[in-house]
PDB file of C-alpha atoms in Angstrom:
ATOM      1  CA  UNK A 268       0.000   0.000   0.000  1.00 50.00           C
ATOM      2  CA  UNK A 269       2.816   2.177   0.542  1.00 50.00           C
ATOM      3  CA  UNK A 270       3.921   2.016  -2.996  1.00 52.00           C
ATOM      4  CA  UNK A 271       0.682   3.116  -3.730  1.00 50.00           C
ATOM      5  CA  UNK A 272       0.645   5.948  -2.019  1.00 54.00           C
ATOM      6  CA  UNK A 273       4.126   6.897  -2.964  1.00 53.00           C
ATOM      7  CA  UNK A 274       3.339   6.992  -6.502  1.00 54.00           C
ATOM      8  CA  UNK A 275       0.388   8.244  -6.474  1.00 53.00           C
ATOM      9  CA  UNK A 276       1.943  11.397  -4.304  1.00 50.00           C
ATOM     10  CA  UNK A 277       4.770  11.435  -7.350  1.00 51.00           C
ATOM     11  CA  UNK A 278       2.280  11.702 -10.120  1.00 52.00           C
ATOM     12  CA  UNK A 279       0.386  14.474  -8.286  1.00 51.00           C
ATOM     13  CA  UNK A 280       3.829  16.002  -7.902  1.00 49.00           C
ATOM     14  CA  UNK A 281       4.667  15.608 -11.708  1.00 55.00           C
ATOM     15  CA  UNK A 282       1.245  16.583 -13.044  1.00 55.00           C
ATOM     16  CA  UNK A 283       0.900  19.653 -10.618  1.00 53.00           C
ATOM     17  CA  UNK A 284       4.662  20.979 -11.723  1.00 49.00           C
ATOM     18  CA  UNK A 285       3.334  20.729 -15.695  1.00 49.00           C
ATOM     19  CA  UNK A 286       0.452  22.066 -14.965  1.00 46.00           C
ATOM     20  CA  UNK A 287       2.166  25.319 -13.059  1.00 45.00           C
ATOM     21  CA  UNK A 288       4.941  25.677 -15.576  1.00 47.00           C
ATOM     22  CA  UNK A 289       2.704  26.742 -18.609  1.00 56.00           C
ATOM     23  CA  UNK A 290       2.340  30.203 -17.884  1.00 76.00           C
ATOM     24  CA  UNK A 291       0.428  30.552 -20.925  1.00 78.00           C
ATOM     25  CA  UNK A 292      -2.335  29.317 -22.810  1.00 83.00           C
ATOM     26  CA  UNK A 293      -2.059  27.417 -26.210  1.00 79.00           C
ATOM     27  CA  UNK A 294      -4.131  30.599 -27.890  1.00 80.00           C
ATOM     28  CA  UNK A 295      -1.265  32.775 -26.577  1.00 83.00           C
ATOM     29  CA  UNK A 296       1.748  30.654 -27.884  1.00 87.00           C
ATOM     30  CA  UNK A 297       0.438  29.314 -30.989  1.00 91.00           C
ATOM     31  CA  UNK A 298      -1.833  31.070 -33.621  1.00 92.00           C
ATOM     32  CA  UNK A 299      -2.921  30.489 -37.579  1.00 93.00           C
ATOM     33  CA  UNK A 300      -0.012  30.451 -39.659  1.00 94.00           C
ATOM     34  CA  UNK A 301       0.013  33.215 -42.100  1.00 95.00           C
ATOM     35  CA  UNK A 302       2.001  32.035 -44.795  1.00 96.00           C
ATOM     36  CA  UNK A 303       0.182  28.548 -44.407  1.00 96.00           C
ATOM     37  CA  UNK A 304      -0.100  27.259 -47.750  1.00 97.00           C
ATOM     38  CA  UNK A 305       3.732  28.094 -49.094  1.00 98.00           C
ATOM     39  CA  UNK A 306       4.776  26.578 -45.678  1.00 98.00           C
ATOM     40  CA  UNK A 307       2.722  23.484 -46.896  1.00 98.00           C
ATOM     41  CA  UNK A 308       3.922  23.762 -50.200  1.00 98.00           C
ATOM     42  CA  UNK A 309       7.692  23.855 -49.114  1.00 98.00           C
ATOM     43  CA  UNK A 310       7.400  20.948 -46.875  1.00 98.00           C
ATOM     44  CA  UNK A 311       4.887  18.164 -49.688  1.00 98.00           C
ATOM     45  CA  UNK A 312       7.398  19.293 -52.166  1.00 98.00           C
ATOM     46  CA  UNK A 313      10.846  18.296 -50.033  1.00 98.00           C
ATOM     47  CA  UNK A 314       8.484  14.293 -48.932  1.00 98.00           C
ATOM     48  CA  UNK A 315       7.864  14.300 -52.447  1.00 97.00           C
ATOM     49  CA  UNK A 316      11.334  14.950 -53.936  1.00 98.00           C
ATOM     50  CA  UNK A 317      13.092  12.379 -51.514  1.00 97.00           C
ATOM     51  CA  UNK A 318      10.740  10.126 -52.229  1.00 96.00           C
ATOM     52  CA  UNK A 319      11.074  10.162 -56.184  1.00 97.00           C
ATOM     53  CA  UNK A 320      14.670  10.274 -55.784  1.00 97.00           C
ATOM     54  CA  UNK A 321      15.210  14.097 -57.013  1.00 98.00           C
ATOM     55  CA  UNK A 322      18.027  15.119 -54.597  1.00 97.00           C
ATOM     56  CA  UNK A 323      18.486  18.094 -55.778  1.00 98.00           C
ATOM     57  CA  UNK A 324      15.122  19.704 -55.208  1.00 98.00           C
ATOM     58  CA  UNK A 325      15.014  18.027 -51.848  1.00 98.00           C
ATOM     59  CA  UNK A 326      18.850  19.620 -51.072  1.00 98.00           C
ATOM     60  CA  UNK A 327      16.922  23.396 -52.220  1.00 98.00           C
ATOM     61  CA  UNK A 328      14.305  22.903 -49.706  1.00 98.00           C
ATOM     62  CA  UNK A 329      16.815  22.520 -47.016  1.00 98.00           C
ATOM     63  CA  UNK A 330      18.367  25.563 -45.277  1.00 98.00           C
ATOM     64  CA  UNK A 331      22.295  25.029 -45.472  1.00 98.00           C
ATOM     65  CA  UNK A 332      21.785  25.243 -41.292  1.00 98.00           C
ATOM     66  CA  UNK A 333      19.152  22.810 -41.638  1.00 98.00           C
ATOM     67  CA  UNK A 334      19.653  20.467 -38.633  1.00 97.00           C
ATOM     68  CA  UNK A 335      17.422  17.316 -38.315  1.00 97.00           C
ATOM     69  CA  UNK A 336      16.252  15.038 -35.173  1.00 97.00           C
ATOM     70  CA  UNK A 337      15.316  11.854 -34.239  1.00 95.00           C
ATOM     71  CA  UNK A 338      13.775   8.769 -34.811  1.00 93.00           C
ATOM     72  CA  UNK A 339      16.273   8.528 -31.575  1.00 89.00           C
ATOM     73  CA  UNK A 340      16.668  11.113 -28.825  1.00 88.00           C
ATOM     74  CA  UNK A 341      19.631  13.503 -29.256  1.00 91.00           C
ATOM     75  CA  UNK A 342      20.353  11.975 -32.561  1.00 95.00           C
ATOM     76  CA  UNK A 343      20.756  14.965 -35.614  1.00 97.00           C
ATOM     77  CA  UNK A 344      21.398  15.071 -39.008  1.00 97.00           C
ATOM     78  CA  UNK A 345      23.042  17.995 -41.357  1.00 98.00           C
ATOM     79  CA  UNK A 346      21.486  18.681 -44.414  1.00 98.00           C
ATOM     80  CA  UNK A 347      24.447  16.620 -46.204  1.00 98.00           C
ATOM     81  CA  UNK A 348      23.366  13.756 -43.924  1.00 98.00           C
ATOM     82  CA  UNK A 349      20.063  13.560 -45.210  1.00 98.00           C
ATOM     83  CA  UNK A 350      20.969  13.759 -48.775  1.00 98.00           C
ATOM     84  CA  UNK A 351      23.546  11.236 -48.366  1.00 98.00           C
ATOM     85  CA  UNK A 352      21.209   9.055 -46.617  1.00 96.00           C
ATOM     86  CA  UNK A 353      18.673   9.241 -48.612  1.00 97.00           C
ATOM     87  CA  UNK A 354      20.666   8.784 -52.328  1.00 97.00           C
ATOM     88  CA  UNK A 355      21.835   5.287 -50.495  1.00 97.00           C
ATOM     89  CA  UNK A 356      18.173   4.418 -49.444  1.00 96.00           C
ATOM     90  CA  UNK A 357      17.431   4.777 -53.412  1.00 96.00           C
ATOM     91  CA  UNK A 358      19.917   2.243 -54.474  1.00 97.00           C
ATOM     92  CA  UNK A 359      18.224  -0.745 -51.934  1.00 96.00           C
ATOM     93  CA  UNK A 360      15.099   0.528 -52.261  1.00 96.00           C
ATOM     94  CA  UNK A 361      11.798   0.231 -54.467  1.00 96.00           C
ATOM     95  CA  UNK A 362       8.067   0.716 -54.533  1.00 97.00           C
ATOM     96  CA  UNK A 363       8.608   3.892 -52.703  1.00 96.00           C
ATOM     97  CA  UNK A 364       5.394   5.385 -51.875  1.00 97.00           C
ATOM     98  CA  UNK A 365       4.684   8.825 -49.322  1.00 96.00           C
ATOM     99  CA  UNK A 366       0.767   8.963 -48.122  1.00 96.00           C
ATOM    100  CA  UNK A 367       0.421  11.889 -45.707  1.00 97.00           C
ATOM    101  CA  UNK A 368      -1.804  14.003 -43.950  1.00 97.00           C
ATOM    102  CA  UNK A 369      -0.672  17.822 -42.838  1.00 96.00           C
ATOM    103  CA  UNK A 370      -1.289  21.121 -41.189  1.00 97.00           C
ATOM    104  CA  UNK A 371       0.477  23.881 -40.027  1.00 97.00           C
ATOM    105  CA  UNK A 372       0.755  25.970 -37.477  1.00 96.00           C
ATOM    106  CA  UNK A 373       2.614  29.236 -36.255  1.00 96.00           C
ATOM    107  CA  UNK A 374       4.588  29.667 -32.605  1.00 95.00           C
ATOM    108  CA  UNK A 375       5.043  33.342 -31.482  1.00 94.00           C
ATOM    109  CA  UNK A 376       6.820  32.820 -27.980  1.00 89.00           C
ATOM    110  CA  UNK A 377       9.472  30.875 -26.927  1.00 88.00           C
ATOM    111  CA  UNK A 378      12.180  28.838 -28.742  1.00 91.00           C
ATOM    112  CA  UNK A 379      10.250  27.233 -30.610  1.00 93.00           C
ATOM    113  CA  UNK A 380       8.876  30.680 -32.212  1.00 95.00           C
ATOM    114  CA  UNK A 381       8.504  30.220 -35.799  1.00 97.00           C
ATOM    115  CA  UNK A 382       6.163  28.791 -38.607  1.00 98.00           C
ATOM    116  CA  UNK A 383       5.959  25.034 -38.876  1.00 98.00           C
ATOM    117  CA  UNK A 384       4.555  22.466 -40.847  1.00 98.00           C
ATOM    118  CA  UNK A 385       3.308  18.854 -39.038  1.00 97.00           C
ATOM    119  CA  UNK A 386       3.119  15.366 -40.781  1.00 97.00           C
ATOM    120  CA  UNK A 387       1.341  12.122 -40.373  1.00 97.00           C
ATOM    121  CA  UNK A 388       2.528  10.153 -43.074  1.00 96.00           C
ATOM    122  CA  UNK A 389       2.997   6.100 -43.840  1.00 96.00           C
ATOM    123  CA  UNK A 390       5.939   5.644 -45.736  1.00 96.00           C
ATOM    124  CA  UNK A 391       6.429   1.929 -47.760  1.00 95.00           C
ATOM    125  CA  UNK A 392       8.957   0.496 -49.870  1.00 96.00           C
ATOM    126  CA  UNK A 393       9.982  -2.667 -51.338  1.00 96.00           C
ATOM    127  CA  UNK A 394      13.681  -3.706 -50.227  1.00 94.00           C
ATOM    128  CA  UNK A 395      15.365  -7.269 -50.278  1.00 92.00           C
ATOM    129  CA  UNK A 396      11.604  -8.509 -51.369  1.00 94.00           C
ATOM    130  CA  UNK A 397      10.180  -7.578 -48.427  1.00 93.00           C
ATOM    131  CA  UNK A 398       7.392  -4.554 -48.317  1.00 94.00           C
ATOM    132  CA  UNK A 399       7.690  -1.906 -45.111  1.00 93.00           C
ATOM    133  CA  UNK A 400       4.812   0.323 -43.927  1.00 94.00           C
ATOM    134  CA  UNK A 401       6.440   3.064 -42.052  1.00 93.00           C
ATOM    135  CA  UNK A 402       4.119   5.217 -39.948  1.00 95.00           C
ATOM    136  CA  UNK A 403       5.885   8.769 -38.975  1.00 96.00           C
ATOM    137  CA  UNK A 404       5.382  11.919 -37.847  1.00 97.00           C
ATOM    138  CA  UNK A 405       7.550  14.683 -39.165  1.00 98.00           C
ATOM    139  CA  UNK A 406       7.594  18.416 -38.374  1.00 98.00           C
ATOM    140  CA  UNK A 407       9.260  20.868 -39.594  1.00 98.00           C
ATOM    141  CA  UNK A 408      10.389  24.636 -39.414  1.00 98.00           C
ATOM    142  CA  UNK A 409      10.009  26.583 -42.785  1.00 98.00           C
ATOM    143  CA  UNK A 410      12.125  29.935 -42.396  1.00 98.00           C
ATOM    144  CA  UNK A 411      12.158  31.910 -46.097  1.00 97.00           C
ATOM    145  CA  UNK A 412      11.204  29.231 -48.094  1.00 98.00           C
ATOM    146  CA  UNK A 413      13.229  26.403 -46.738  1.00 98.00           C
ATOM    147  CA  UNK A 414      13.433  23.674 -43.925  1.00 98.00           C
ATOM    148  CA  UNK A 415      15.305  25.377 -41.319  1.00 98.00           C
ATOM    149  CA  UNK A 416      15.226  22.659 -38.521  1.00 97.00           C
ATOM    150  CA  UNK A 417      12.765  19.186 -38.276  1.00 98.00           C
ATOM    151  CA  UNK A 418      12.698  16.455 -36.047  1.00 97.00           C
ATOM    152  CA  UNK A 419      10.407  13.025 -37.429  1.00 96.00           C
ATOM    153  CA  UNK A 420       9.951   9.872 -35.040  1.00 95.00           C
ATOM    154  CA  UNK A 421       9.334   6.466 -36.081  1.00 91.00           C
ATOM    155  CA  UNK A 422       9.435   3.093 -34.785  1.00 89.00           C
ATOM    156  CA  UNK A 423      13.017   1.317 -36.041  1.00 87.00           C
ATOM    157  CA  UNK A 424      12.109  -1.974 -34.360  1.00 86.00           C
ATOM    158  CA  UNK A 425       9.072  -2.355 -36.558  1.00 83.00           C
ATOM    159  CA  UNK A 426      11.203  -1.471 -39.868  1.00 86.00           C
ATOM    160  CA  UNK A 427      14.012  -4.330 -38.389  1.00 87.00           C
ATOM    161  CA  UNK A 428      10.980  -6.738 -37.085  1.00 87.00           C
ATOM    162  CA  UNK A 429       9.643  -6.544 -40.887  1.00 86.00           C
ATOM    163  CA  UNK A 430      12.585  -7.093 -42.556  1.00 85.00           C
ATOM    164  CA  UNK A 431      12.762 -10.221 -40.686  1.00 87.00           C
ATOM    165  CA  UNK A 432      14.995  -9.647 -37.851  1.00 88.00           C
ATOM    166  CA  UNK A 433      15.028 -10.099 -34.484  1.00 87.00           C
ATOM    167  CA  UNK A 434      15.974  -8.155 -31.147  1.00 84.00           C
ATOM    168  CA  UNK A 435      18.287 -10.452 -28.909  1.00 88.00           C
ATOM    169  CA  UNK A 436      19.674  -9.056 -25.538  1.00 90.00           C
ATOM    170  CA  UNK A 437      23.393  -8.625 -25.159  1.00 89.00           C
ATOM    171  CA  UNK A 438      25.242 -11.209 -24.283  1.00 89.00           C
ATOM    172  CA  UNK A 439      27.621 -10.612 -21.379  1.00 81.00           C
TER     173      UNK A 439
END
């Protein structure tokens, strides 16, 4: 019972400090992007272009600062990285198809200020003979017409679990 108690008293702890640390409402951080439809238009166009293999529109939709996060926490990419990962996804890789839903929003305080662009896409490919359905969410900063920063999160273990492999502890 004391366990109870004790977590219970920690989750009231946690909830209670998120709850006081918004100082703000969500009308008075975020608000209707503006330039909404070029934002959109920046962001289908760079899914698209990686997707059909044209590197070089997808390298002119990235700032040259562009820096990219995840599927992992504290893992980045440049935008070299990304182009260089994606020409070598292209040469294992067929069947490529990008389904996606988006919106769009606009931040005005904090550091996440800015206009961005959110995605819920499935992502599928052929590769060794073996078809992947990729379920992501990518978001991303546009800045004068280009990606300035994004971070997208997906679930590697399904990609390696569908290719046919398997997750074995360490052995020590």
């Amino acid at each position: 019972m004391k366990k109870v108690k004790t977590s219970a008293l920690v989750l009231f702890l946690i909830i209670g400090q998120i709850s006081f640390a918004q100082d703000k409402s969500y009308k008075e951080i975020v608000v209707e992007n503006t330039t909404a439809e070029e934002d959109l238009k920046v962001v289908s166009d760079y899914l698209d272009a990686i997707t059909d293999n044209k590197m070089s529109v997808a390298s002119n939709l990235l700032a040259d600062s562009f820096i990219g996060t995840g599927p992992s926490y504290q893992e980045t990419q440049t935008k070299a990285e990304v182009i260089e990962s994606w020409e070598e996804y292209h040469k294992v890789r067929t069947n490529q198809k990008n389904d996606y839903l988006r919106q769009t929003f606009r931040v005005i305080d904090g550091d996440q200020k800015g206009d961005w662009v959110s995605i819920w896409g499935m992502y599928s490919y052929t590769q060794n003979g073996i078809t992947v359905n990729l379920p992501y969410q990518f978001t991303a900063q546009v800045e004068n017409g280009q990606i300035s920063r994004a971070g997208i999160y997906y679930d590697r273990l399904a990609i390696s679990e569908a290719m046919g492999l398997e997750l074995t502890p360490k052995k020590e």
